[in-house]
Short mmCIF file of C-alpha atoms in Angstrom, two decimals:
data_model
loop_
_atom_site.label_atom_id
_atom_site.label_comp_id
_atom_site.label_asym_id
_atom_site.label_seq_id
_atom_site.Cartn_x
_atom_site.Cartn_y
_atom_site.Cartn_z
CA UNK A 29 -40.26 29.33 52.72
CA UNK A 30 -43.52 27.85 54.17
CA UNK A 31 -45.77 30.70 56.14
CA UNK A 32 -48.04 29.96 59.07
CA UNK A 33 -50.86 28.12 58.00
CA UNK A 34 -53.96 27.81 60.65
CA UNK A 35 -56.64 25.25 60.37
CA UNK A 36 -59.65 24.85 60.17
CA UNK A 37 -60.30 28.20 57.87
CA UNK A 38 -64.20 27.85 59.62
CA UNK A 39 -66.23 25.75 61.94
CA UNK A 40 -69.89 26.07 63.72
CA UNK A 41 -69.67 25.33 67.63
CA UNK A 42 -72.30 25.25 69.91
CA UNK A 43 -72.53 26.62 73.23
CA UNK A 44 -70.76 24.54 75.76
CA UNK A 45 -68.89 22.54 73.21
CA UNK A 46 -64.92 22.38 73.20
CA UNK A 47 -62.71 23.51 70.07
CA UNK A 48 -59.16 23.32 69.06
CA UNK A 49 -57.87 24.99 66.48
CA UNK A 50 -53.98 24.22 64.91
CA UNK A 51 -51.73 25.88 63.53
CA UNK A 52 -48.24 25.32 61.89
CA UNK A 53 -45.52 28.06 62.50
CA UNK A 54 -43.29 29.64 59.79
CA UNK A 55 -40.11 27.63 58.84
CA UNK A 56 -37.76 28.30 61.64
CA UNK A 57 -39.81 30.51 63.87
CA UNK A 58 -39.69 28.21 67.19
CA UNK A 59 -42.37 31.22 69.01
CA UNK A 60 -46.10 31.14 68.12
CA UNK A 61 -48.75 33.23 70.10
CA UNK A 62 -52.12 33.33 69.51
CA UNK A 63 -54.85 36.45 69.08
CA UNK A 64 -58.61 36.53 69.43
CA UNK A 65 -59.69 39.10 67.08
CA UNK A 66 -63.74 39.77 67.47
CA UNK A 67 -65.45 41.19 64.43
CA UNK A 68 -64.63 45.23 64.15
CA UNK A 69 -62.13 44.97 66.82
CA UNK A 70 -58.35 44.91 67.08
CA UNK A 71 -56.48 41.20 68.11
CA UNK A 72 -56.16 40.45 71.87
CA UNK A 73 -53.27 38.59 73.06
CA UNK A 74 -54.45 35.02 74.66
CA UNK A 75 -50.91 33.46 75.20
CA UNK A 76 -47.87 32.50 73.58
CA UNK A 77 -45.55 29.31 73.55
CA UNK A 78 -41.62 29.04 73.33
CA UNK A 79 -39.93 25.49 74.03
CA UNK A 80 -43.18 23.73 74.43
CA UNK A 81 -44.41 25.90 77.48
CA UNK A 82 -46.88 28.93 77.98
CA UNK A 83 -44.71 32.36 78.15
CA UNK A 84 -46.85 34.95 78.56
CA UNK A 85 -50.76 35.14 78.83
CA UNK A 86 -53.66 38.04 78.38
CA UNK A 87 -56.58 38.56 80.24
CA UNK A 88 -58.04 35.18 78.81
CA UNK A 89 -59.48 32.61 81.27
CA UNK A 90 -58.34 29.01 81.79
CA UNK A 91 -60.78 27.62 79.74
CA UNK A 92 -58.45 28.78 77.05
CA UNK A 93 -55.01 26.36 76.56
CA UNK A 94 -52.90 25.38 74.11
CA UNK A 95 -49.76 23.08 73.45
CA UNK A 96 -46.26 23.76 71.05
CA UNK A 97 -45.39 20.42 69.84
CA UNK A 98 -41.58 19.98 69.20
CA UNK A 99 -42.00 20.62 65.70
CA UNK A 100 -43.21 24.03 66.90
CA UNK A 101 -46.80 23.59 65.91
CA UNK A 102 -49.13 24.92 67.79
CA UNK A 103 -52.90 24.11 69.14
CA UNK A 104 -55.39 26.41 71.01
CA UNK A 105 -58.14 24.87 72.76
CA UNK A 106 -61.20 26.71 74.09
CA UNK A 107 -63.48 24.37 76.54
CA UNK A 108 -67.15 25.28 77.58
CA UNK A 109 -67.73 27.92 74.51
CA UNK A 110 -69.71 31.18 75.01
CA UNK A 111 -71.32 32.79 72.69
CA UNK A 112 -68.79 35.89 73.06
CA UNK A 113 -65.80 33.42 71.90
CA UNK A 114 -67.11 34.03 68.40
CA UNK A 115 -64.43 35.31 66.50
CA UNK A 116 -61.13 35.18 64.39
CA UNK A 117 -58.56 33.43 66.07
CA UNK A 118 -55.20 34.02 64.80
CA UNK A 119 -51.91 32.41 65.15
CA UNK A 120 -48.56 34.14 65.12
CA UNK A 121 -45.15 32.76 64.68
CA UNK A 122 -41.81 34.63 65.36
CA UNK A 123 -38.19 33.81 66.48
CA UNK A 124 -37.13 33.76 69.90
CA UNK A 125 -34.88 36.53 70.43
CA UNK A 126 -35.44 38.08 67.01
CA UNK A 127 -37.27 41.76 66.45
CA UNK A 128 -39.70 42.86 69.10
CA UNK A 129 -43.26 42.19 68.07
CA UNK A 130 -42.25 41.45 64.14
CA UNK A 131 -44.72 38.71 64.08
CA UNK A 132 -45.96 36.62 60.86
CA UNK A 133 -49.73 36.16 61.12
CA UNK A 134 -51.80 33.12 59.74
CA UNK A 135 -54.88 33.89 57.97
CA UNK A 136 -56.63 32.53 60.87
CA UNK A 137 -59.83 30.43 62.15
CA UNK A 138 -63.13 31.85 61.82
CA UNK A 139 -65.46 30.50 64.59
CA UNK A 140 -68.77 31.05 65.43
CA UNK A 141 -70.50 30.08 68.57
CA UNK A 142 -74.51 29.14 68.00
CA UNK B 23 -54.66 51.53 81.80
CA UNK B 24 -52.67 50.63 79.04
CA UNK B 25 -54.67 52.51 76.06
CA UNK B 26 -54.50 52.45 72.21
CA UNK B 27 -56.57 54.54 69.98
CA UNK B 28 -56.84 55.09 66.58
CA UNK B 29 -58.54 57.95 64.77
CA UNK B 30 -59.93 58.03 62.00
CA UNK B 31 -61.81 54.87 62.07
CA UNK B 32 -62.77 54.91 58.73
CA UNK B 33 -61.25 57.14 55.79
CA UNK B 34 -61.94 57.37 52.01
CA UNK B 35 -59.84 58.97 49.67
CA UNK B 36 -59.55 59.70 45.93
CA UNK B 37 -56.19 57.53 44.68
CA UNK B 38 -53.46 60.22 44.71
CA UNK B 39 -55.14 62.02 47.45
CA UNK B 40 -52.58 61.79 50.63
CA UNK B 41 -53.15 61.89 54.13
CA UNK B 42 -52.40 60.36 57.91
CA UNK B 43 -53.47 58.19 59.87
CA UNK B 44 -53.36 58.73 63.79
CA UNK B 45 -52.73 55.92 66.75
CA UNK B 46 -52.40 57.76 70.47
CA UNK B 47 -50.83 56.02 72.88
CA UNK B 48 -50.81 55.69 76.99
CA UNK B 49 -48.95 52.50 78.16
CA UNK B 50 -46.32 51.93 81.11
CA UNK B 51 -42.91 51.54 79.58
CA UNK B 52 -43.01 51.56 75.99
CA UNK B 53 -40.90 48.71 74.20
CA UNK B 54 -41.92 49.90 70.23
CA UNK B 55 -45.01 50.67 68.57
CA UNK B 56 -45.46 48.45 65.26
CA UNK B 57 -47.58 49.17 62.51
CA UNK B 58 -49.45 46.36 60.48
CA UNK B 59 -51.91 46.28 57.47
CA UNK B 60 -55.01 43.73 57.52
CA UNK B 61 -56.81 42.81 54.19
CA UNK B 62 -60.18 41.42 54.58
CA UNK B 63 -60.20 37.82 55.58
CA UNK B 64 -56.57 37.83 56.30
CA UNK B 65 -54.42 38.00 59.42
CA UNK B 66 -52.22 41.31 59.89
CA UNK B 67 -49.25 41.30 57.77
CA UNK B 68 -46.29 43.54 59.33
CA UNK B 69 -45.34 47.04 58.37
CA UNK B 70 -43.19 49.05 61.03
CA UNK B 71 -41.40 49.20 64.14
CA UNK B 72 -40.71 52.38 65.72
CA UNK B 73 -38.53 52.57 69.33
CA UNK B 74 -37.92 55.63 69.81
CA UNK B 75 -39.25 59.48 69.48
CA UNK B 76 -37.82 60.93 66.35
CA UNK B 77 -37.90 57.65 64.58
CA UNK B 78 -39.40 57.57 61.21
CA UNK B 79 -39.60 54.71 58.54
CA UNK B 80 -40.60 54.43 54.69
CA UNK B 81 -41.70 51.79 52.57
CA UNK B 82 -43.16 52.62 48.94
CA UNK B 83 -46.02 55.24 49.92
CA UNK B 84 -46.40 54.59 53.07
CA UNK B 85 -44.45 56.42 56.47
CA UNK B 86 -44.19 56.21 59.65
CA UNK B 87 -43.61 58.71 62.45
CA UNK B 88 -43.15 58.27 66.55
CA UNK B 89 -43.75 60.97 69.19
CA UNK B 90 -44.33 60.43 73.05
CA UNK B 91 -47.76 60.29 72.45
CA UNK B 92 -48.71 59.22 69.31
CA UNK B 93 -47.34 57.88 66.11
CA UNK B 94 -48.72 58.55 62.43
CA UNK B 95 -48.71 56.57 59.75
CA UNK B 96 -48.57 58.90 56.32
CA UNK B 97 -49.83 57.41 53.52
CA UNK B 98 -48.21 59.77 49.66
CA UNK B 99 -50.33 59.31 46.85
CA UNK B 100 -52.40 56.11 47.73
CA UNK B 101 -53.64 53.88 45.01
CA UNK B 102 -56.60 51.51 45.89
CA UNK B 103 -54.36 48.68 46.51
CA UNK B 104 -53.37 50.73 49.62
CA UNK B 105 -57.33 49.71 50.62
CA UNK B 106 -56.79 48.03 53.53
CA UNK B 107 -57.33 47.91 57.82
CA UNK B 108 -54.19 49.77 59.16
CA UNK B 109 -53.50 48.95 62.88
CA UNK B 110 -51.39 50.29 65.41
CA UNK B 111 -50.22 48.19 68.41
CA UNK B 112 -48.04 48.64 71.80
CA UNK B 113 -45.40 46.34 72.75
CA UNK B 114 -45.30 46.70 76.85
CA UNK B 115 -42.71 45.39 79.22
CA UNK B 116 -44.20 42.17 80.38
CA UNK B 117 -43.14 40.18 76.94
CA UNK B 118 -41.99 40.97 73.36
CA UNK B 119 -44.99 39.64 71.37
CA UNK B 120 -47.67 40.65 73.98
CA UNK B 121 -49.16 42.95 71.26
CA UNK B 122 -51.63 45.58 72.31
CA UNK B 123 -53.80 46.49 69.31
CA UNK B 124 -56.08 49.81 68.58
CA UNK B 125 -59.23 48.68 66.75
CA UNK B 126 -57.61 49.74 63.56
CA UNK B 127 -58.27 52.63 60.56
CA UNK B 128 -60.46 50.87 57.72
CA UNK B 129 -58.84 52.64 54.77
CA UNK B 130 -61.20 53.30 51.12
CA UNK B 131 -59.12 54.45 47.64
CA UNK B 132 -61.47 55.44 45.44
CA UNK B 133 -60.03 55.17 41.65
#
């Protein structure tokens, strides 16, 4: 059984650049949300993705999208970086339908924002 | 406001020394309250789920416990591979996986 593996484990942005970060769910989870998890601080919901399409979103602005691929991949994208986007974004991958909030974490992407 | 917090924020311990952790809760329509373990460097890896008041669930040293308000997580005889981040988060009604996290108890066995 193949867990959820994120990439890249680090990058350097600067300010005003665009990221995406990938990630590939757990074999035969078909949900994956994604977490922002700034240093000393808990993870905050950004959105997740079930058939290809956004179901459900936090208090994240636009700038922030992703896309599930049919394979159930995963990609966030963060346009126009701030300094405050620094931070540990993690991936999550579950199965639609299965237990509430039993979800199988990546070991995430650390990025910092120069 | 939807509110998680978790107390202590940091804890040492000698190894065989037990205690509790403590995550208080005030959220609209509680779904479960889940329990997860962080290492450093690593994404949480899942512990618990708890529904209901009353509920309680073990695994090795570790237990967890669900009131109204607040749910603990007991930790018997910890050994410093129990070292870890503990964190408490909310499942609301909006959506099953919309976790709402408490910043977490950093957790210190001492051999």
């Amino acid at each position: 059984e193949t867990g959820v593996t994120q990439s890249p484990t680090h990058l350097i942005k600067t300010r005003g650049q665009q990221v995406t970060l990938r990630c590939s769910s757990q074999s035969g989870h078909n949900t994956v949300s994604w977490y922002q998890q700034a240093l000393g601080q808990g993870p905050q919901f950004i959105f997740q993705y079930y058939r290809e399409e956004e179901n459900g979103r936090g208090n994240f602005p636009p700038r922030f999208s992703g896309l599930q691929f049919p394979n159930y991949s995963s990609e966030l994208n963060v346009n126009a970086l701030e300094l405050d986007d620094s931070a540990l974004y993690l991936c999550a991958s579950s199965i639609a339908g299965g237990p509430t909030g039993e979800l199988f974490f990546g070991e995430g992407s650390r990025l910092t924002v120069l | 406001e939807d509110q998680v917090t978790q107390s202590p924020e940091a804890l040492r311990l000698q190894e065989g020394e037990s205690s509790s952790l403590n995550c208080s809760y005030t959220v609209s329509g509680l779904r479960g309250l889940f329990w997860y373990r962080q290492d450093p460097g690593k994404g949480p890896e899942f512990l618990f789920t708890l529904y209901s008041a009353g509920e309680e669930k073990e695994k090795e040293r570790l237990k967890a416990t669900l009131t109204k308000k607040e749910s603990f997580l007991h930790i018997t005889a910890p050994k410093p591979e129990d070292s870890a981040t503990y964190l408490c988060a909310v499942s609301i009604e909006t959506g099953a996986n919309n976790l709402f996290f408490g910043t977490g108890t950093r957790l210190t066995v001492i051999p």
